[in-house]
PDB file of C-alpha atoms in Angstrom:
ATOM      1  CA  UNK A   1     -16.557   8.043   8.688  1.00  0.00           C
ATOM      2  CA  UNK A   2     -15.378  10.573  11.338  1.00  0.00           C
ATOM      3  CA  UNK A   3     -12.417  12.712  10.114  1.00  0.00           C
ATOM      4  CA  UNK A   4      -9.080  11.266  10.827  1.00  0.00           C
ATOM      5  CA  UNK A   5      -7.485  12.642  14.541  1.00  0.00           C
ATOM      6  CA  UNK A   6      -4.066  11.801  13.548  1.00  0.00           C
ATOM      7  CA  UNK A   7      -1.352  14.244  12.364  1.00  0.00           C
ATOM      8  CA  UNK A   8       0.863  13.340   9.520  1.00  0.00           C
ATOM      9  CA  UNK A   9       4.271  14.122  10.339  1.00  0.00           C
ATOM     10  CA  UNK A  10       6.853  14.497   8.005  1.00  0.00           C
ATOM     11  CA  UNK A  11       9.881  11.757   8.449  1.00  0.00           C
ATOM     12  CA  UNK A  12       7.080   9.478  10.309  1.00  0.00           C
ATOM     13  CA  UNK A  13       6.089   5.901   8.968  1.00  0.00           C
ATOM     14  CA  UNK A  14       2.574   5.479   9.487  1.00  0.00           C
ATOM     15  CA  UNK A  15       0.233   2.008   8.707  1.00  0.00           C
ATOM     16  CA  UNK A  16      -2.142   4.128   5.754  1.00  0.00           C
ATOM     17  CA  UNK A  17      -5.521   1.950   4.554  1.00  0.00           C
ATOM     18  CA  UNK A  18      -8.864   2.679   3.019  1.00  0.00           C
ATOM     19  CA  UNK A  19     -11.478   0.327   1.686  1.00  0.00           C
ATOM     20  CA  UNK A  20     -14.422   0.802  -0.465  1.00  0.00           C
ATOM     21  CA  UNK A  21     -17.795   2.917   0.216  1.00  0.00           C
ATOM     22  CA  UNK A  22     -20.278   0.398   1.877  1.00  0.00           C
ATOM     23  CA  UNK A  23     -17.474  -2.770   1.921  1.00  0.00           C
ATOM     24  CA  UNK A  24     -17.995  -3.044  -2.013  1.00  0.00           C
ATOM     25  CA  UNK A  25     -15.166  -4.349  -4.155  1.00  0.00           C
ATOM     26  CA  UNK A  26     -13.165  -1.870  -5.679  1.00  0.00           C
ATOM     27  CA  UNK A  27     -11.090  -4.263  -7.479  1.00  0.00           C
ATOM     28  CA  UNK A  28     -13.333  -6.384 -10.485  1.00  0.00           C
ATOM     29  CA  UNK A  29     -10.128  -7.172 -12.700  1.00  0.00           C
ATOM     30  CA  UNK A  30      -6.357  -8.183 -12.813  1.00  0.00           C
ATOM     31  CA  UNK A  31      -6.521  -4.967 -14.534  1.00  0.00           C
ATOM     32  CA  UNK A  32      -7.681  -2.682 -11.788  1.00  0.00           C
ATOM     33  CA  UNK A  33      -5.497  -4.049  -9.476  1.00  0.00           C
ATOM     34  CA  UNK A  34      -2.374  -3.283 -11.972  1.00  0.00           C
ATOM     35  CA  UNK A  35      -3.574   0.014 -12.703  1.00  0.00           C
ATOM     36  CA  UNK A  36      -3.623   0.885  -8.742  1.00  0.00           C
ATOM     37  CA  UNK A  37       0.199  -0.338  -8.373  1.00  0.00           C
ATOM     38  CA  UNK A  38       1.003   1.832 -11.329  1.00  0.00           C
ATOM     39  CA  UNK A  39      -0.790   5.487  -9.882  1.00  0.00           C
ATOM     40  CA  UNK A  40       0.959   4.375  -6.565  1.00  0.00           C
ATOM     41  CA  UNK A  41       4.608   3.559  -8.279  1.00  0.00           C
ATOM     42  CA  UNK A  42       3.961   7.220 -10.553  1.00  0.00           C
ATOM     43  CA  UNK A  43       2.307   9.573  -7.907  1.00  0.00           C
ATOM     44  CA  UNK A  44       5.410   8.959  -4.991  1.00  0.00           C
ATOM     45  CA  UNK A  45       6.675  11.330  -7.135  1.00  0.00           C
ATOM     46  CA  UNK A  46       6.516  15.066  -5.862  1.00  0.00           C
ATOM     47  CA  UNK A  47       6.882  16.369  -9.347  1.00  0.00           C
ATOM     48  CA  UNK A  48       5.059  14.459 -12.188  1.00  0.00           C
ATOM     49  CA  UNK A  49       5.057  16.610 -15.058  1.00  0.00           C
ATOM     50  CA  UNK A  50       1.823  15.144 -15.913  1.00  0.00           C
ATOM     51  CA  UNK A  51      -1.499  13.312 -14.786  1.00  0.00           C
ATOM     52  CA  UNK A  52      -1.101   9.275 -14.645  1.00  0.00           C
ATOM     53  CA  UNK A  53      -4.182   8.911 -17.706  1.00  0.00           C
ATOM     54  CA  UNK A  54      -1.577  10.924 -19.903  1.00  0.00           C
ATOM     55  CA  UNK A  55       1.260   9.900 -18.502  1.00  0.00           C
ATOM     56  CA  UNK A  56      -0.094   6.139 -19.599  1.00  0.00           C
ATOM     57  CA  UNK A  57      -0.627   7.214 -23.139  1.00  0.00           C
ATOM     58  CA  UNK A  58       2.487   8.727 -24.185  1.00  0.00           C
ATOM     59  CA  UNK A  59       4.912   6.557 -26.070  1.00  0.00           C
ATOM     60  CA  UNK A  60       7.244   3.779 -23.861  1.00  0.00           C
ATOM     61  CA  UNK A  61      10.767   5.434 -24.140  1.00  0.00           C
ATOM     62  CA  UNK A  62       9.560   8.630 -23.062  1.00  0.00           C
ATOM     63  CA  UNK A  63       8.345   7.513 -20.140  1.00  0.00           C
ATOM     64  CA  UNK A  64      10.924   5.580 -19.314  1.00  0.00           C
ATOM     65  CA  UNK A  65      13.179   8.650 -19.201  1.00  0.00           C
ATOM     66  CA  UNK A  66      10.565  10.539 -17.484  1.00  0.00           C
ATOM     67  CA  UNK A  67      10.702   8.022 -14.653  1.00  0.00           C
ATOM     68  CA  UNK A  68      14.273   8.185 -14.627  1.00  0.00           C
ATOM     69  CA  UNK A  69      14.139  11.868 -14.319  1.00  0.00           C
ATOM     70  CA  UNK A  70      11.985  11.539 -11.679  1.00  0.00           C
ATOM     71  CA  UNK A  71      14.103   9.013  -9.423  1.00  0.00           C
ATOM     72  CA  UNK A  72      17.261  11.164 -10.048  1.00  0.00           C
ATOM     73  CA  UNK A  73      15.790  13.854  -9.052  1.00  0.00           C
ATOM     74  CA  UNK A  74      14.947  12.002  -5.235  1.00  0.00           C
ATOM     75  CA  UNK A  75      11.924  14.011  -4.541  1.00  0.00           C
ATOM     76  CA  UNK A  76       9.009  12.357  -3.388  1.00  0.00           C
ATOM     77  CA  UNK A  77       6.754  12.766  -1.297  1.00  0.00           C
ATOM     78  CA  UNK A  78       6.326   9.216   0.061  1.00  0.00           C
ATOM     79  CA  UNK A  79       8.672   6.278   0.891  1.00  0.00           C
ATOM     80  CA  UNK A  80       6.796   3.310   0.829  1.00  0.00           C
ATOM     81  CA  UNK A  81       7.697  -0.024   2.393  1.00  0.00           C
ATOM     82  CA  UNK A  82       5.128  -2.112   1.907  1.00  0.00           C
ATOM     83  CA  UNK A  83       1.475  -2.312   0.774  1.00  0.00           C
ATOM     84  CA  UNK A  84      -1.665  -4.789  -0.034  1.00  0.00           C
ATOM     85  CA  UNK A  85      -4.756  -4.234  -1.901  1.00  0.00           C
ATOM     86  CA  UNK A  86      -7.062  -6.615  -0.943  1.00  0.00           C
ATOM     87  CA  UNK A  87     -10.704  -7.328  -3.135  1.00  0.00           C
ATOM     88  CA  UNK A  88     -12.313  -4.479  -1.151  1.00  0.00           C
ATOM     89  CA  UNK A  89      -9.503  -2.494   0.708  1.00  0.00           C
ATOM     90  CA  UNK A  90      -6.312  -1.488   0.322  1.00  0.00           C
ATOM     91  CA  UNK A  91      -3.278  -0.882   2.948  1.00  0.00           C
ATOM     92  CA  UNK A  92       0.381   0.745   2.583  1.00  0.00           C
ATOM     93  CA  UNK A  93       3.161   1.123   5.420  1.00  0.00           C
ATOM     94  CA  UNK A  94       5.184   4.239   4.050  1.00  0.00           C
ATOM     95  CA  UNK A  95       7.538   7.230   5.337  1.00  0.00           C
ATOM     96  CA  UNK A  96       6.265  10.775   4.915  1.00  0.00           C
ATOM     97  CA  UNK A  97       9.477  12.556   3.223  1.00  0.00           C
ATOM     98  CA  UNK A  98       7.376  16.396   2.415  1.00  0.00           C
ATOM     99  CA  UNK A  99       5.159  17.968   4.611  1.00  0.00           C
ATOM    100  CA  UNK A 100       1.596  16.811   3.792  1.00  0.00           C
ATOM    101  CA  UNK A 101       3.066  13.792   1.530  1.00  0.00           C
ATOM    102  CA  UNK A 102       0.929  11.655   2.333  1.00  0.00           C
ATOM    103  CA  UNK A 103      -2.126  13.436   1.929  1.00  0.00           C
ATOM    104  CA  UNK A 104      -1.239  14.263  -1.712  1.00  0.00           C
ATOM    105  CA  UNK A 105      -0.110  10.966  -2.487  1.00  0.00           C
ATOM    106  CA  UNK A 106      -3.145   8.781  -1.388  1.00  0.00           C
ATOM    107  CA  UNK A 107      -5.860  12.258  -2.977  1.00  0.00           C
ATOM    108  CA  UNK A 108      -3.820  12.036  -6.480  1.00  0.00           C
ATOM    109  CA  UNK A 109      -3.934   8.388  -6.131  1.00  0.00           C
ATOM    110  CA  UNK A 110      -7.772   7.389  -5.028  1.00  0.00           C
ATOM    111  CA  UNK A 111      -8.665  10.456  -7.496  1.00  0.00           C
ATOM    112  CA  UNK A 112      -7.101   9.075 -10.128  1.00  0.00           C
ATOM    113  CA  UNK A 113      -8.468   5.008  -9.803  1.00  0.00           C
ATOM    114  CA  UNK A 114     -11.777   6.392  -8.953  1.00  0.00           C
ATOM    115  CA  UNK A 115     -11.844   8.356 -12.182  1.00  0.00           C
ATOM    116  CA  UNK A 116     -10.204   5.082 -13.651  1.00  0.00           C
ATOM    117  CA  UNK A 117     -12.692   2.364 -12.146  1.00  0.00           C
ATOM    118  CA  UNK A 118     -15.833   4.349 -12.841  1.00  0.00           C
ATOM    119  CA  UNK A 119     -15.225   4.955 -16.324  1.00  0.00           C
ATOM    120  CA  UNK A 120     -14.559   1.829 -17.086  1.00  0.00           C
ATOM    121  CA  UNK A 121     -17.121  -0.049 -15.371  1.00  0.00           C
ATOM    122  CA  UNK A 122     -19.919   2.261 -15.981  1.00  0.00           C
ATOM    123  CA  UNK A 123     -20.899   3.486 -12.732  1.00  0.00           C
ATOM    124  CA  UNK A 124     -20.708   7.304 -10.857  1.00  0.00           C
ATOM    125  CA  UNK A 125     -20.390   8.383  -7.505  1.00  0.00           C
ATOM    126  CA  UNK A 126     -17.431   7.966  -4.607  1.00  0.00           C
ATOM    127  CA  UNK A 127     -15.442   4.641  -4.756  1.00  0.00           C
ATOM    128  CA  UNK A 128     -13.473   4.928  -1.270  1.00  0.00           C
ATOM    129  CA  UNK A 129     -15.099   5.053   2.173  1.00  0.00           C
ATOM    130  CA  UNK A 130     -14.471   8.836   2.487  1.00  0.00           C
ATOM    131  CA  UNK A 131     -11.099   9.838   4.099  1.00  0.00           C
ATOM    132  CA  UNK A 132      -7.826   7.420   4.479  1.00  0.00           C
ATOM    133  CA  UNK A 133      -7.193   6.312   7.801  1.00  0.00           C
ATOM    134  CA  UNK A 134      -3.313   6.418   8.904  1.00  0.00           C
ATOM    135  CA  UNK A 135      -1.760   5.179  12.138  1.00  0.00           C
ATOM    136  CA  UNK A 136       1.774   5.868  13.064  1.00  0.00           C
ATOM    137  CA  UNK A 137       4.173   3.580  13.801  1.00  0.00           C
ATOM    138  CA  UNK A 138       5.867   4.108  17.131  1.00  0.00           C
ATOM    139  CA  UNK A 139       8.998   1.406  17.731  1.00  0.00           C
ATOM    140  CA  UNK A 140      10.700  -0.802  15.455  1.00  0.00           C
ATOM    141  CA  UNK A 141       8.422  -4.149  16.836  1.00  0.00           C
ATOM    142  CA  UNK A 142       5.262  -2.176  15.498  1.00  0.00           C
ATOM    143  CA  UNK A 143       7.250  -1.592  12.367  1.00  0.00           C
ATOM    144  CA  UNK A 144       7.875  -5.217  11.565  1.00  0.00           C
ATOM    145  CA  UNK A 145       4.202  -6.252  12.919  1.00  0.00           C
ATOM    146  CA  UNK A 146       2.831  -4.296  10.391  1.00  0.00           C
ATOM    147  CA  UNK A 147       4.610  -5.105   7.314  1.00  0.00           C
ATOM    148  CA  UNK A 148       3.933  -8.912   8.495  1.00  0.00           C
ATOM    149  CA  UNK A 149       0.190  -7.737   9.302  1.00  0.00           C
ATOM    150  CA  UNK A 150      -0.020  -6.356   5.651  1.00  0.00           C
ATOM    151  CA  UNK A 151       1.757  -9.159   3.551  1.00  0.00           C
ATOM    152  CA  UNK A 152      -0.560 -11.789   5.707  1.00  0.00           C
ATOM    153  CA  UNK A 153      -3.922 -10.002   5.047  1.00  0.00           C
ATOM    154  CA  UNK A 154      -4.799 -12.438   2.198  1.00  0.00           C
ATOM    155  CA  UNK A 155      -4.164 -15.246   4.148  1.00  0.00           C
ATOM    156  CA  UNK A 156      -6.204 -13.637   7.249  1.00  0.00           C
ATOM    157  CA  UNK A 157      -9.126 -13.008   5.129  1.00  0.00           C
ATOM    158  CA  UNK A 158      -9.247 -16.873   3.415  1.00  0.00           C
ATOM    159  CA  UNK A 159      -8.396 -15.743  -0.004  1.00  0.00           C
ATOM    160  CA  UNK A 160      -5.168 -17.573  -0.133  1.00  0.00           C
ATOM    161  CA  UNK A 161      -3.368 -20.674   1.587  1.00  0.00           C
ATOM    162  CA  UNK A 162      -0.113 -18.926   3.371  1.00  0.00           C
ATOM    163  CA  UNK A 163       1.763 -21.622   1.385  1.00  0.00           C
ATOM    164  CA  UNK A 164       0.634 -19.879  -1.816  1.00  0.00           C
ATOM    165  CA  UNK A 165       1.874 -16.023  -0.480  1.00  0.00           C
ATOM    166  CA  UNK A 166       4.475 -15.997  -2.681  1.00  0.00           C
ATOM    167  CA  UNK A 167       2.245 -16.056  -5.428  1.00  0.00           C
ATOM    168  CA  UNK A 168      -0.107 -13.214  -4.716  1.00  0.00           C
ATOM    169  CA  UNK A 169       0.713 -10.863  -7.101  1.00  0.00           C
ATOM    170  CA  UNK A 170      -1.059  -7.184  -5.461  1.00  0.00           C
ATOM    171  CA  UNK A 171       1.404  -7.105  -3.011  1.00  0.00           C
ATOM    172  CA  UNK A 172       4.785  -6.217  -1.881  1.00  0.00           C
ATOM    173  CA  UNK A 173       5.517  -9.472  -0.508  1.00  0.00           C
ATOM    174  CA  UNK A 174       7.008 -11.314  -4.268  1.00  0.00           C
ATOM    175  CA  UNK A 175       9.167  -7.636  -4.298  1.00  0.00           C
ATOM    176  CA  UNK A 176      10.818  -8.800  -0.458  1.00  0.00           C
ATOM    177  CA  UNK A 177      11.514 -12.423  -1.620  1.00  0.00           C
ATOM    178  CA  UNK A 178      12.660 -11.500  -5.438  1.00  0.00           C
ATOM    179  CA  UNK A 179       9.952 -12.702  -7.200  1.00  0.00           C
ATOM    180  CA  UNK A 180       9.096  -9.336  -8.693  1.00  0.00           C
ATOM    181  CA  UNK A 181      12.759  -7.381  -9.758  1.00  0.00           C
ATOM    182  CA  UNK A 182      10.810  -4.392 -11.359  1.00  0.00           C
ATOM    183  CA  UNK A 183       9.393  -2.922  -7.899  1.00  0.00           C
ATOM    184  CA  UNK A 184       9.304   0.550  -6.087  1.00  0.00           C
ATOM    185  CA  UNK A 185       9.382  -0.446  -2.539  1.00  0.00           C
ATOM    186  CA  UNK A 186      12.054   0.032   0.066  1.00  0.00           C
ATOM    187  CA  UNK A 187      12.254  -3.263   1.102  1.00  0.00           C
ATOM    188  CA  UNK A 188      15.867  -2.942   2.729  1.00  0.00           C
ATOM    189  CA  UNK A 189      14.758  -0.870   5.781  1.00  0.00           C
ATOM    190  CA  UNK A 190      12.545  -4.076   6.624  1.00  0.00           C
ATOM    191  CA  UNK A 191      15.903  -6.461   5.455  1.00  0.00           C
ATOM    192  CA  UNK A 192      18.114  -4.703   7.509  1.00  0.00           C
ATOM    193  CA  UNK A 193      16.384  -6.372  10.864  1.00  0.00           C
ATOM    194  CA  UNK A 194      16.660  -9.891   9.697  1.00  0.00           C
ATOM    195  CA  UNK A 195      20.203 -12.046   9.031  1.00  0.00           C
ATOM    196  CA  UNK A 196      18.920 -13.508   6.183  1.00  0.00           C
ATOM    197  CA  UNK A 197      16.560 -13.156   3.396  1.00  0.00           C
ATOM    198  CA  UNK A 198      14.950 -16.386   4.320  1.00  0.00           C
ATOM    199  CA  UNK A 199      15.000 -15.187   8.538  1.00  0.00           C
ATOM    200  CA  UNK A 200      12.421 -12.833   6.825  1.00  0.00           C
ATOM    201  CA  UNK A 201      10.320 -15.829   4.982  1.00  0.00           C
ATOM    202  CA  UNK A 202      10.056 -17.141   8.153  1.00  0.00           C
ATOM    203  CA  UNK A 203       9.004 -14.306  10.190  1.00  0.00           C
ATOM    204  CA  UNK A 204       6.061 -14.019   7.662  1.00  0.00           C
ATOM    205  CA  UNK A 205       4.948 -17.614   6.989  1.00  0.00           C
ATOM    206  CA  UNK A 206       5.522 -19.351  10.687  1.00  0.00           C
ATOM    207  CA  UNK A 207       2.304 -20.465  10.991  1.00  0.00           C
ATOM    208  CA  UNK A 208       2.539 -20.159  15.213  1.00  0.00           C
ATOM    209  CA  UNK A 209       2.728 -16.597  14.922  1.00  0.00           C
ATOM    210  CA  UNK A 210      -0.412 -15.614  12.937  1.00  0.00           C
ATOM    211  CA  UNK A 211      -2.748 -15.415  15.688  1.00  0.00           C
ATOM    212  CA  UNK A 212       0.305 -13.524  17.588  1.00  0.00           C
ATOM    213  CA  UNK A 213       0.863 -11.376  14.837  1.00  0.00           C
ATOM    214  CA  UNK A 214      -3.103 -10.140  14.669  1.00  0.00           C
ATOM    215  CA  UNK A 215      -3.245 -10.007  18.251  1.00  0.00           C
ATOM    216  CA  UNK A 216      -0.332  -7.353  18.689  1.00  0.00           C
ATOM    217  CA  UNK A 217      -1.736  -5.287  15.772  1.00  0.00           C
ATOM    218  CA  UNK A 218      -5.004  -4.984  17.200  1.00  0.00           C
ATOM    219  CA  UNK A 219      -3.380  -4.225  20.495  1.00  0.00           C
ATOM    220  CA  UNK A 220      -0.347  -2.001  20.322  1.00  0.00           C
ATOM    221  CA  UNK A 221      -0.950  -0.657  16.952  1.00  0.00           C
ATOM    222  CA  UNK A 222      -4.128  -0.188  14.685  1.00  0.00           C
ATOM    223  CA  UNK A 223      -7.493  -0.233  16.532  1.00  0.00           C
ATOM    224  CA  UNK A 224      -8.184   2.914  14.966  1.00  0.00           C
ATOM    225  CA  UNK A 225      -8.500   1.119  11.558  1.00  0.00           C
ATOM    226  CA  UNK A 226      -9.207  -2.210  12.551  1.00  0.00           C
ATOM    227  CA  UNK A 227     -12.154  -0.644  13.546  1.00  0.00           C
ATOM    228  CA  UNK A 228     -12.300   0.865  10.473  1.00  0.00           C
ATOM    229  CA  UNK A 229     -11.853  -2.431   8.025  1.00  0.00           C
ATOM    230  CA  UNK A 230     -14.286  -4.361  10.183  1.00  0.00           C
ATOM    231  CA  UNK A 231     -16.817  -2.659  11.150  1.00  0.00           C
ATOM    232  CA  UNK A 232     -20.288  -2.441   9.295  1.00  0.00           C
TER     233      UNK A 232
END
């Protein structure tokens, strides 16, 4: 893969993916999925005191209050609004909030699942197609495209009925429609364009708008990594 063209920009939202080397799976379990929604919850962080494989082992209460410690303090280095890991991919819409945020967010957390994934499935070598791909967003319709893009990408690629969205559990979607009260995402800066929580239901599951939705992605936003997921 060519090195990515675009500059991060602090305060910028950008569409950030990857999938893995050569199309393979790098999700095998429930747990591998869980365990890449808990490096992306812990490494948002700017600070973490320690890595995530320690962090995981030390004793509940303690890192409860280091979590705490960690919100209070506000710094992170990513905002993140959305996001979608998929059986051999993975996508997040977030907000840059420290220079080079996003870089350090997505290294500390592909590092740390590659580390994770190979150890325990008994295999070496790179897990991630090389570098992440990130596309900004540029207007507040690309913005809402792309967080229906990303909660819709099971549907798009057959792996669930849109009726049963609600109940795909590695993404950010149950967080929007309360399903899931224990997650990280701002979900409010996506609320705030709709009247109602279920205005936002619909905006996701209208069935006439799927092709329309896809369409305008490939279009006005992400060829760059449509590109990217699809080709061979």
């Amino acid at each position: 893969m060519s090195q990515r063209k675009t500059v991060l920009a602090t305060n910028e939202i950008y569409h950030v993916y990857n999938r893995g080397v050569e199309k393979r799976p790098i999700f095998l379990t429930r747990k591998d999925y869980a365990r890449l929604i808990d490096l992306v919850n812990y490494y948002r962080f700017k600070d973490c005191p320690f890595k995530y494989s320690h962090f995981k082992r030390i004793l509940y209460q303690e890192k409860m209050s280091i979590m705490k410690g960690l919100e209070d303090k506000s710094k992170k280095l990513v905002e993140i609004f959305a996001f979608c890991l998929m059986p051999n991919h993975i996508h997040f819409l977030i907000k840059q909030l420290a220079d080079n945020g996003i870089t350090k967010f997505m290294a500390k957390v592909q590092n740390g699942f590659s580390h994770y994934f190979n150890k325990r499935h008994d295999r070496i070598g790179h897990l991630f197609q090389g570098n992440f791909g990130a596309t900004r967003i540029e207007d507040d319709e690309q913005l809402l495209h792309v967080n229906r893009y990303i909660h819709l990408n099971p549907v798009f690629s057959c792996i669930i009925r849109v009726e049963d969205l609600e109940g795909y559990e590695y993404s950010s979607y149950p967080e929007y429609i309360n399903k899931r009260t224990d997650g990280f995402c701002n979900i409010q800066e996506i609320l705030s364009y709709f009247n109602n929580l279920e205005d936002y239901k619909r905006f996701i599951t209208d069935q006439a708008s799927h092709t329309k939705t896809l369409e305008n992605i490939k279009h006005l936003l992400i060829e760059e990594d449509y590109n990217f997921l699809n080709s061979d």
